[in-house]
XYZ file of C-alpha atoms in Angstrom:
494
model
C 25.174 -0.896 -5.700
C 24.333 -2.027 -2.375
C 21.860 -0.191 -0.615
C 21.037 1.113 2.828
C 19.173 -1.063 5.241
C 16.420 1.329 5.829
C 13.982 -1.201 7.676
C 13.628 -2.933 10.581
C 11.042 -5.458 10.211
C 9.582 -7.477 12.912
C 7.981 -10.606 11.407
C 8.990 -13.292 8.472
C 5.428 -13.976 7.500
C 4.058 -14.005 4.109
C 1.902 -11.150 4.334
C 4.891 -9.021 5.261
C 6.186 -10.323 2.401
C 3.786 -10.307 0.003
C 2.520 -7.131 0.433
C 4.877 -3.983 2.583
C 8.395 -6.240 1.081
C 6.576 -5.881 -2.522
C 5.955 -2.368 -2.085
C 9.611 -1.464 -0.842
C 11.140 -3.693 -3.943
C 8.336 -1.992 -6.370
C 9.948 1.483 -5.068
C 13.323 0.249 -5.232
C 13.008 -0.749 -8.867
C 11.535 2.706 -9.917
C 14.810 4.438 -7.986
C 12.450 5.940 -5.116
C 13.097 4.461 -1.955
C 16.823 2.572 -2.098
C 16.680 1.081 0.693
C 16.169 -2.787 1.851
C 14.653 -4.513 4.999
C 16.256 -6.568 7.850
C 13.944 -8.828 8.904
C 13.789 -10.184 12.666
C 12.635 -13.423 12.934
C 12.110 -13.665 17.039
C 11.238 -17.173 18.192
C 13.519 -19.473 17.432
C 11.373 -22.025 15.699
C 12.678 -23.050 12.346
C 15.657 -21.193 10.969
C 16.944 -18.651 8.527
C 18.847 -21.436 6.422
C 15.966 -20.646 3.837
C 16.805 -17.249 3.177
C 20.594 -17.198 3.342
C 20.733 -19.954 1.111
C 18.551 -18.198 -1.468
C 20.626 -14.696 -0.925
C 17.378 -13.717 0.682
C 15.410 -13.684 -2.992
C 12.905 -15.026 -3.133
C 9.572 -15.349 -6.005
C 6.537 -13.740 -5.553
C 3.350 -15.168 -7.977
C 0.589 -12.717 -8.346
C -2.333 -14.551 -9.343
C -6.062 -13.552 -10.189
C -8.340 -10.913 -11.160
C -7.551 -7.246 -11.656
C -10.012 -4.521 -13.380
C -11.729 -7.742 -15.116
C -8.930 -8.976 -16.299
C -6.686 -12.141 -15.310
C -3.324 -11.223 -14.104
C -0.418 -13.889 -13.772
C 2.970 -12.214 -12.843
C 6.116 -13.242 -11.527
C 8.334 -10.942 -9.594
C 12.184 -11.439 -8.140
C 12.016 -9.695 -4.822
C 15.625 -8.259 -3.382
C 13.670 -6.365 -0.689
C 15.360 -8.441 2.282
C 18.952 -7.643 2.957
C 19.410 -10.474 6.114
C 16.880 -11.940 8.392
C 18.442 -11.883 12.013
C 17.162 -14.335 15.007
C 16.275 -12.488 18.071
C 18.129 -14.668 20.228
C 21.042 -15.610 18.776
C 22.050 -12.038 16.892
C 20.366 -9.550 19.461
C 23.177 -7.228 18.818
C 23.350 -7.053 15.522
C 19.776 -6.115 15.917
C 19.969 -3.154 18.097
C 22.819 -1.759 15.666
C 20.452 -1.545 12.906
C 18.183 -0.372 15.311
C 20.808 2.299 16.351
C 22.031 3.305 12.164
C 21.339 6.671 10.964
C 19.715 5.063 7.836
C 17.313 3.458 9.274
C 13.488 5.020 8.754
C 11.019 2.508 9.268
C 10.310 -0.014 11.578
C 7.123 -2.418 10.353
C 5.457 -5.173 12.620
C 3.031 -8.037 12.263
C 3.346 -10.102 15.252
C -0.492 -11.234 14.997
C -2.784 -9.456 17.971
C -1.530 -11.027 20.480
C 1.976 -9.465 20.042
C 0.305 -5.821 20.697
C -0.124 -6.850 24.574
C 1.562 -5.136 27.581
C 3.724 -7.528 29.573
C 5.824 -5.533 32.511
C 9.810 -6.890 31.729
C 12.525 -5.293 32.149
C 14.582 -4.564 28.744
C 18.256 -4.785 30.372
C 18.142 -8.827 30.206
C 19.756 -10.497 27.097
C 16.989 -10.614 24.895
C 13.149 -8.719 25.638
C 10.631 -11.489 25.788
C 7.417 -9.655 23.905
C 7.353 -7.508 20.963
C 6.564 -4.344 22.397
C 9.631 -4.854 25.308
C 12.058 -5.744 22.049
C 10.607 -2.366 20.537
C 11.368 -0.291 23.276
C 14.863 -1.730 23.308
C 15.553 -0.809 20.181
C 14.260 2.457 20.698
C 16.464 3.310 23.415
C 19.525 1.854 21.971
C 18.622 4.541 19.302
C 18.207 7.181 21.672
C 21.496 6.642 23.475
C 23.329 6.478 20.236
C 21.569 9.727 17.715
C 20.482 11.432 20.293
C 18.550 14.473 19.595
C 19.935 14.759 15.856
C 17.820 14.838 13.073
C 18.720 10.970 11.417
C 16.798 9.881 14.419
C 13.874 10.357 13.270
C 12.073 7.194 12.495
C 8.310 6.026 11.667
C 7.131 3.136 13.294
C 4.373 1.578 11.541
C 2.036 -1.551 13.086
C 0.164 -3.699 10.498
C -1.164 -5.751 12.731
C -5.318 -6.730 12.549
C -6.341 -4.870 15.396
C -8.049 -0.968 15.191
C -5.438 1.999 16.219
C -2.745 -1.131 16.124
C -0.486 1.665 15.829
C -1.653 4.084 18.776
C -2.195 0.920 21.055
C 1.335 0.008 20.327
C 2.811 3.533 20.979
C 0.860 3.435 24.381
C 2.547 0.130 25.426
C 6.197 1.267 24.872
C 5.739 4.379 26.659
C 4.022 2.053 29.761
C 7.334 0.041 29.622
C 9.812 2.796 29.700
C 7.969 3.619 32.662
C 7.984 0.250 34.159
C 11.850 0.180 33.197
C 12.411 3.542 34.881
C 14.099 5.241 32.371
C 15.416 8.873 32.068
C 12.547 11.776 31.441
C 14.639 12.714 28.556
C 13.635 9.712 26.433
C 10.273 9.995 26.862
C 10.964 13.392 25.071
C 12.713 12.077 22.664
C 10.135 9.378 22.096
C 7.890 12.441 21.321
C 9.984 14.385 19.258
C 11.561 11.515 17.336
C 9.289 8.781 16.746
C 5.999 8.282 15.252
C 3.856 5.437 15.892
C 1.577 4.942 12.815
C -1.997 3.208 12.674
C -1.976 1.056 9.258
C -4.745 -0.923 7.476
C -3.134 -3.771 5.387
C -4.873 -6.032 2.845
C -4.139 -8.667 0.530
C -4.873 -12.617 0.361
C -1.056 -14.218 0.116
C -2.129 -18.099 0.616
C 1.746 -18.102 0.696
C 3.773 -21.383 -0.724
C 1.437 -23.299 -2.599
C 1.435 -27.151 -2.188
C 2.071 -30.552 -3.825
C 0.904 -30.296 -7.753
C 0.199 -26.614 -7.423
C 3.888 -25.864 -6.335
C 5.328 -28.439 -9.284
C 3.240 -26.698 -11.990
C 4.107 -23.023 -10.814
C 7.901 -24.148 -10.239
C 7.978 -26.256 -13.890
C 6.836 -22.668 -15.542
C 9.330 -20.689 -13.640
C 12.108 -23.288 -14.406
C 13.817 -22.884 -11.108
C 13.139 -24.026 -7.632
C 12.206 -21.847 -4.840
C 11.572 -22.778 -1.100
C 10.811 -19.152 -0.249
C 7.845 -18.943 -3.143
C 4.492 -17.522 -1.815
C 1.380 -16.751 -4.004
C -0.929 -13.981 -4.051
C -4.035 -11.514 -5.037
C -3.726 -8.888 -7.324
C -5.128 -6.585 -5.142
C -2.748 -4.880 -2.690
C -3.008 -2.059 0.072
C -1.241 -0.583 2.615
C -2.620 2.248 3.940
C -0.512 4.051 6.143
C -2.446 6.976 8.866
C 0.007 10.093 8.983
C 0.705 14.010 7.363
C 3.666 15.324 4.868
C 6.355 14.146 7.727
C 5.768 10.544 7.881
C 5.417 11.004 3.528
C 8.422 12.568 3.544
C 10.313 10.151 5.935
C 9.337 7.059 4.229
C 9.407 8.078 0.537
C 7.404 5.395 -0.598
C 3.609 6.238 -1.487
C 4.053 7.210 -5.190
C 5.548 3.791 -5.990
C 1.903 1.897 -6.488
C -1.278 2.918 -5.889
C -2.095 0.055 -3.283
C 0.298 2.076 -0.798
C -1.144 5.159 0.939
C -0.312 7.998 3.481
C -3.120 10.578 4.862
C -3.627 11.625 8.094
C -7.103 9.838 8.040
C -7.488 6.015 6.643
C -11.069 5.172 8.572
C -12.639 5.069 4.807
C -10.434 2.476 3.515
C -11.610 0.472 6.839
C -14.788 1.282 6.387
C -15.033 0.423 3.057
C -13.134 -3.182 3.349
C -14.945 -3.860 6.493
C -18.479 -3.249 4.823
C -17.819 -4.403 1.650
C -15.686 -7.212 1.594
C -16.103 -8.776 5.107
C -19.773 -7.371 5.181
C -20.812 -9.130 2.134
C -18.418 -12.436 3.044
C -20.614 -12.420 6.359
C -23.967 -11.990 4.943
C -23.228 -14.450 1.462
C -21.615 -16.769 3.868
C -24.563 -19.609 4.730
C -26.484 -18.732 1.808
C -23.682 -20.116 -0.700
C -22.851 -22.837 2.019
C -26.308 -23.620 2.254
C -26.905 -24.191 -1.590
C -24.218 -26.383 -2.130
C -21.423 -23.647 -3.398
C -17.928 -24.360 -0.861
C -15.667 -21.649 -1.816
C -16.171 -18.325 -3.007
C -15.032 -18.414 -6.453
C -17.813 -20.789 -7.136
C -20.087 -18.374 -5.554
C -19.736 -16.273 -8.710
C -19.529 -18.306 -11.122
C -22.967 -18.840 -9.963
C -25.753 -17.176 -11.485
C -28.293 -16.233 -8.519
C -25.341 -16.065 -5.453
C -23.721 -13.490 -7.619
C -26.282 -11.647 -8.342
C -27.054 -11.711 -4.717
C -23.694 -10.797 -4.058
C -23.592 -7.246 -6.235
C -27.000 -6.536 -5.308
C -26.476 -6.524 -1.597
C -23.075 -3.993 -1.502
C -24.442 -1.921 -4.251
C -28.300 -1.338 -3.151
C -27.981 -1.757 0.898
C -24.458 -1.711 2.038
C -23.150 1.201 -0.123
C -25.952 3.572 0.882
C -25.793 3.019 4.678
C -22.009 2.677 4.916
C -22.186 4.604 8.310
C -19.558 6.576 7.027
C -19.655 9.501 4.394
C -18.215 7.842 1.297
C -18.999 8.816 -2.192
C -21.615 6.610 -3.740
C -18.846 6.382 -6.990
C -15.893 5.437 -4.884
C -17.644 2.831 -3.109
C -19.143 1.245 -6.602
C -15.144 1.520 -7.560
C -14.016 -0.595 -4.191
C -17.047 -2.865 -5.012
C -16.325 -3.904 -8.244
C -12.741 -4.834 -6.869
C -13.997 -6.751 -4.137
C -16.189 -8.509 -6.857
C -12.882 -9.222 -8.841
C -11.273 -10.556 -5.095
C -14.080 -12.896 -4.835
C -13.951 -14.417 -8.590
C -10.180 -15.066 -8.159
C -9.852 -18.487 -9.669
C -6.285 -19.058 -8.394
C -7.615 -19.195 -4.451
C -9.644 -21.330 -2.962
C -11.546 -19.588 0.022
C -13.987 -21.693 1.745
C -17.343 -20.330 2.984
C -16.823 -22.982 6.086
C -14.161 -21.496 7.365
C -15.766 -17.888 6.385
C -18.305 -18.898 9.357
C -15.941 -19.208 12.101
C -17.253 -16.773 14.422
C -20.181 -15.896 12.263
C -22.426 -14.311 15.119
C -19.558 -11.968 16.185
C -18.833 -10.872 12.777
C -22.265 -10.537 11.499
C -22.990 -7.839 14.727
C -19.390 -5.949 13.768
C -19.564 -5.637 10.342
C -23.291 -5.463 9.499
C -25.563 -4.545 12.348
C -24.508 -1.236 12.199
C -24.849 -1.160 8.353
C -28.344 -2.839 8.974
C -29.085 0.183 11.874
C -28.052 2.896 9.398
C -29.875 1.404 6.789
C -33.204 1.891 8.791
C -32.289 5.646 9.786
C -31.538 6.416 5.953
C -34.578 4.573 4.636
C -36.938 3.432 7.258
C -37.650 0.246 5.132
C -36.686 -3.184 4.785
C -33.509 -4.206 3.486
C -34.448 -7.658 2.224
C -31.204 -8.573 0.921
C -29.904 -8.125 4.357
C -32.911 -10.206 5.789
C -31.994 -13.349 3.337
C -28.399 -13.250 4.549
C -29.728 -13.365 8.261
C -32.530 -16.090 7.464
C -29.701 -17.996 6.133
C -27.863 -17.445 8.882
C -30.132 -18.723 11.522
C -30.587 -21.597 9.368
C -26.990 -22.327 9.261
C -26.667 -21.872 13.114
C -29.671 -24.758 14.044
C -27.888 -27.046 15.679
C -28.715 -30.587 15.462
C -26.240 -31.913 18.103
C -23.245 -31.719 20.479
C -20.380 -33.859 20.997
C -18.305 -32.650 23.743
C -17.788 -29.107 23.227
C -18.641 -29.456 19.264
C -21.551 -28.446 17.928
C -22.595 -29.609 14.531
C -25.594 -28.087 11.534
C -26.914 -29.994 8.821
C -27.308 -29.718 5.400
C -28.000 -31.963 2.339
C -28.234 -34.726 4.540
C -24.271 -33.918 5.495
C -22.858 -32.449 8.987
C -20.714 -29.338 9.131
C -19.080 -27.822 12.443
C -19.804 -24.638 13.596
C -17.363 -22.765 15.363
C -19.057 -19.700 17.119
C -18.300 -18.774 20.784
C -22.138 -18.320 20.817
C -23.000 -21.868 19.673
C -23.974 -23.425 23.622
C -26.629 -20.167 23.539
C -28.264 -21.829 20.044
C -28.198 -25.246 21.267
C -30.432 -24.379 24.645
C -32.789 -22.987 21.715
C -32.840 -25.988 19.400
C -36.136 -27.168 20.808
C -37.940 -23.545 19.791
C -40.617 -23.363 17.127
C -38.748 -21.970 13.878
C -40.684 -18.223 14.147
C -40.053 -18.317 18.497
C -36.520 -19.079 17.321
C -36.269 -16.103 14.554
C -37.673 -13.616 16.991
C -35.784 -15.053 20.366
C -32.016 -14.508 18.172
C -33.149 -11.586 16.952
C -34.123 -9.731 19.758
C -31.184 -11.548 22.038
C -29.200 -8.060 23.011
C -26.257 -9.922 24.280
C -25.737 -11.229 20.284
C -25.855 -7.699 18.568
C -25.718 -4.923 21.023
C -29.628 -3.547 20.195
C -33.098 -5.430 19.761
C -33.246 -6.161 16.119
C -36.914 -7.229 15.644
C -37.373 -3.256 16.708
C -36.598 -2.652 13.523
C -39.921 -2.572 11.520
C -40.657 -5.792 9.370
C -37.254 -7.133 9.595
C -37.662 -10.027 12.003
C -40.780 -10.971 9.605
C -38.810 -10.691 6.931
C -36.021 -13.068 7.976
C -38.634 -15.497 9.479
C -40.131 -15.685 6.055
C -36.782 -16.247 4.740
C -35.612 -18.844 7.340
C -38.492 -21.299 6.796
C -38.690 -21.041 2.904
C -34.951 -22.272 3.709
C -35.574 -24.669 6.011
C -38.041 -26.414 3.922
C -37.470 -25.747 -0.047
C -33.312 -25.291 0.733
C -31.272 -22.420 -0.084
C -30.948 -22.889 -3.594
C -34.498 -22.833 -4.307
C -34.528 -19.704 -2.337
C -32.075 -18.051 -4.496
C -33.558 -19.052 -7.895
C -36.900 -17.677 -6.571
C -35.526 -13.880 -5.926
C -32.986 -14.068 -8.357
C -34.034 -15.745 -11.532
C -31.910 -15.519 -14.471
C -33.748 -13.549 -16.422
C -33.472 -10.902 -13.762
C -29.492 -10.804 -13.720
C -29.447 -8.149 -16.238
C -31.299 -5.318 -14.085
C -29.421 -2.612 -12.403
C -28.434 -4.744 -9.173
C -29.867 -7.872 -10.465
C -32.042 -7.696 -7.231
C -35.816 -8.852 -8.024
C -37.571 -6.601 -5.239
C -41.596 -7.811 -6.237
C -40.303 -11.184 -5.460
C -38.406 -10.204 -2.390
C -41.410 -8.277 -1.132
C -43.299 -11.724 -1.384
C -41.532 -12.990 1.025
């Protein structure tokens, strides 16, 4: 039976395609949603060759850790009907975007596709994303009018907050700009609903040289559309029983969600996962560990690891979340990390470290010290390691390089010229100058009681006994059985 293209999708990526094209398939295979996707590819770069040639199937490897337990599946997905090219079958586009069956329109065009730029959409083919939107939108309009089959969800996925409501704002800016009739800025109301959504899962995509010839020897077929990924899947989708109802897809896998609020699951993946990546990040890279599936297989680092989310990040998640449900997203995020299939390298984990270390864990850090007016000395070893990872040692045109181990890494911060002017500062004048530098993190942090001592302690016990020595002192293995495998008499000591 051939079903209804019921998506318009904006984007040929992997993560489309290994996570909103999974759920649609996963749906279609339990009778739920029968519908399938066109996908618009809209540069012209490369071709669609790939996916006609392979009826627009293509294999998707899930690969790691799920609920303790390895998972290694294979799965066929038919999601895809066609993938159209912007400039070369613009009409065919803004047919589908004009059918009756069509009830969801999905983007990932990266941040910078969620940008206002004033065109006009009556050329051949809308330059930006949003103009191409609002195109399709009012081809739509002109053809359903006010009937009910108009109705359509529009749902953003890309990695910005309210990507949804920012997007929404844009389109009704250009129908503006592109003077159109008062009447579809009605209908834009009454008809369309511009979702926020929250999307997560690691798809490292089409694996490479002996990885690919292993994974394509066990499938027995060849596949130039293959891309790999986590278990771990979700799509959480921010809208009430009319967006549910419209889409018809949340009861197909319990990655994919509807409510009308989704701030916990941001909350939760921003503190949790990239909180703990941030504050793990130069203490693993610092004792030698690359990736992050090495980090726990490693005795101390994971202990480190649970200890931090479950005894300082969970309780001052500055949102209210239920101590149980965020020990449930831990232990996933735990599972995420051990993946043995992906490689994810702490290195590149730093890029930006400064900016992500003052979004995702200052205002843990803050809360943490309204909650419990104490130290949080797991927090102060990530930030002593930190600092240590940010010394500089030298510059070479507009790179600026660490050391460790007697080896140079780069680091890539937008801060990094503002640490170089203080390479020549005493190591505690250092601590206490980054620490209280309210340009870095928004607030004076060494106003927090004993934390600047805390990480000063830290930093030079780093600096001259290394990392790894560090770790084995706070969490020795005969400690790793306690409750968060945390030793606080040694941290205290510090």
């Amino acid at each position: 039976m051939q079903l209804p293209e019921k998506v318009l999708q904006f984007g040929t990526g992997v993560l489309l395609r290994g996570l909103t094209d999974y759920f649609i398939d996963k749906a279609n295979r339990q009778g739920m949603f029968n519908g399938r996707v066109v996908v618009l590819k809209s540069t012209s770069k490369g071709g669609t060759n790939e996916f006609s040639a392979q009826d627009n199937l293509y294999t998707i490897c899930i690969r790691g850790i799920e609920d303790g337990k390895r998972i290694e599946e294979n799965i066929i997905s038919s999601a895809i009907s066609r993938v159209l090219q912007a400039d070369r079958d613009w009409l065919q586009v803004l047919q589908v975007g004009a059918s009756p069956a069509l009830k969801l329109i999905v983007s990932n065009t990266t941040e910078v596709g969620i940008q206002l730029l004033n065109e006009r959409i009556d050329q051949d083919v809308p330059v930006s994303f949003p103009a191409k939107l609002l195109a399709i939108l009012y081809e739509r309009y002109l053809k359903l009018g006010s009937a009910q089959e108009a109705d359509i969800v529009v749902v953003a996925t890309e990695l910005i907050p309210d990507n949804g409501r920012k997007l929404g704002e844009i389109v009704y800016q250009l129908a503006n700009f592109n003077g159109l009739e008062p009447g579809f800025n009605n209908w834009l109301g009454s008809h369309v609903i511009f979702c926020n959504s929250l999307v997560d899962r690691i798809v490292p995509g089409r694996p490479e040289g002996a990885a690919l010839t292993q994974l394509q020897k066990e499938l027995g077929y060849t596949d130039a559309l293959l891309i790999k990924t986590e278990p771990y899947r979700l799509w959480a989708i921010e809208g009430g029983r009319r967006v549910s109802a419209l889409l018809g897809l949340e009861n197909a896998d319990r990655g994919l969600i509807v409510e009308p609020d989704i701030e916990i699951y941001r909350e939760l993946k921003l503190r949790l996962l990239n909180g703990t990546h941030s504050l793990a990040c130069a203490l693993a890279f610092l004792s030698g560990v690359n990736t992050v599936n090495r980090a726990m297989t490693d005795g101390p680092l994971s202990a480190y690891i649970a200890g931090v989310m479950q005894e300082e990040i969970i309780p001052a998640i500055p949102y209210e979340i239920e101590r149980e449900r965020a020990m449930a997203f831990a232990q996933t995020v735990q599972d995420r990390f051990a993946n043995p299939y992906i490689d994810h390298f702490w290195l590149s984990i730093s890029l930006q470290y400064t900016m992500k270390l003052r979004i995702r864990v200052v205002p843990v850090l803050l809360n943490y010290y309204k909650c419990f007016d104490k130290i949080p000395y797991a927090m102060a070893l990530g930030f002593g390691a930190y600092l240590r990872f940010m010394r500089i040692i030298r510059k070479e045109g507009q790179c600026y390089y660490g050391s460790a181990g007697g080896e140079e890494y780069l680091i890539t911060d937008e801060k990094a010229a503002r640490f170089f002017e203080w390479n020549g500062l005493e190591d505690a004048e250092y601590v206490w100058t980054v620490l209280r530098d309210q340009e870095l993190w928004g607030t004076d942090l060494t106003l927090l009681d004993g934390f600047a001592a805390a990480v000063a302690d830290r930093y030079v016990f780093i600096s001259k006994e290394g990392a790894r020595e560090m770790l084995k002192e706070l969490y020795p293995k005969d400690n790793l059985g306690e409750k968060d495998g945390h030793n606080a008499a040694e941290a205290e000591h510090f």
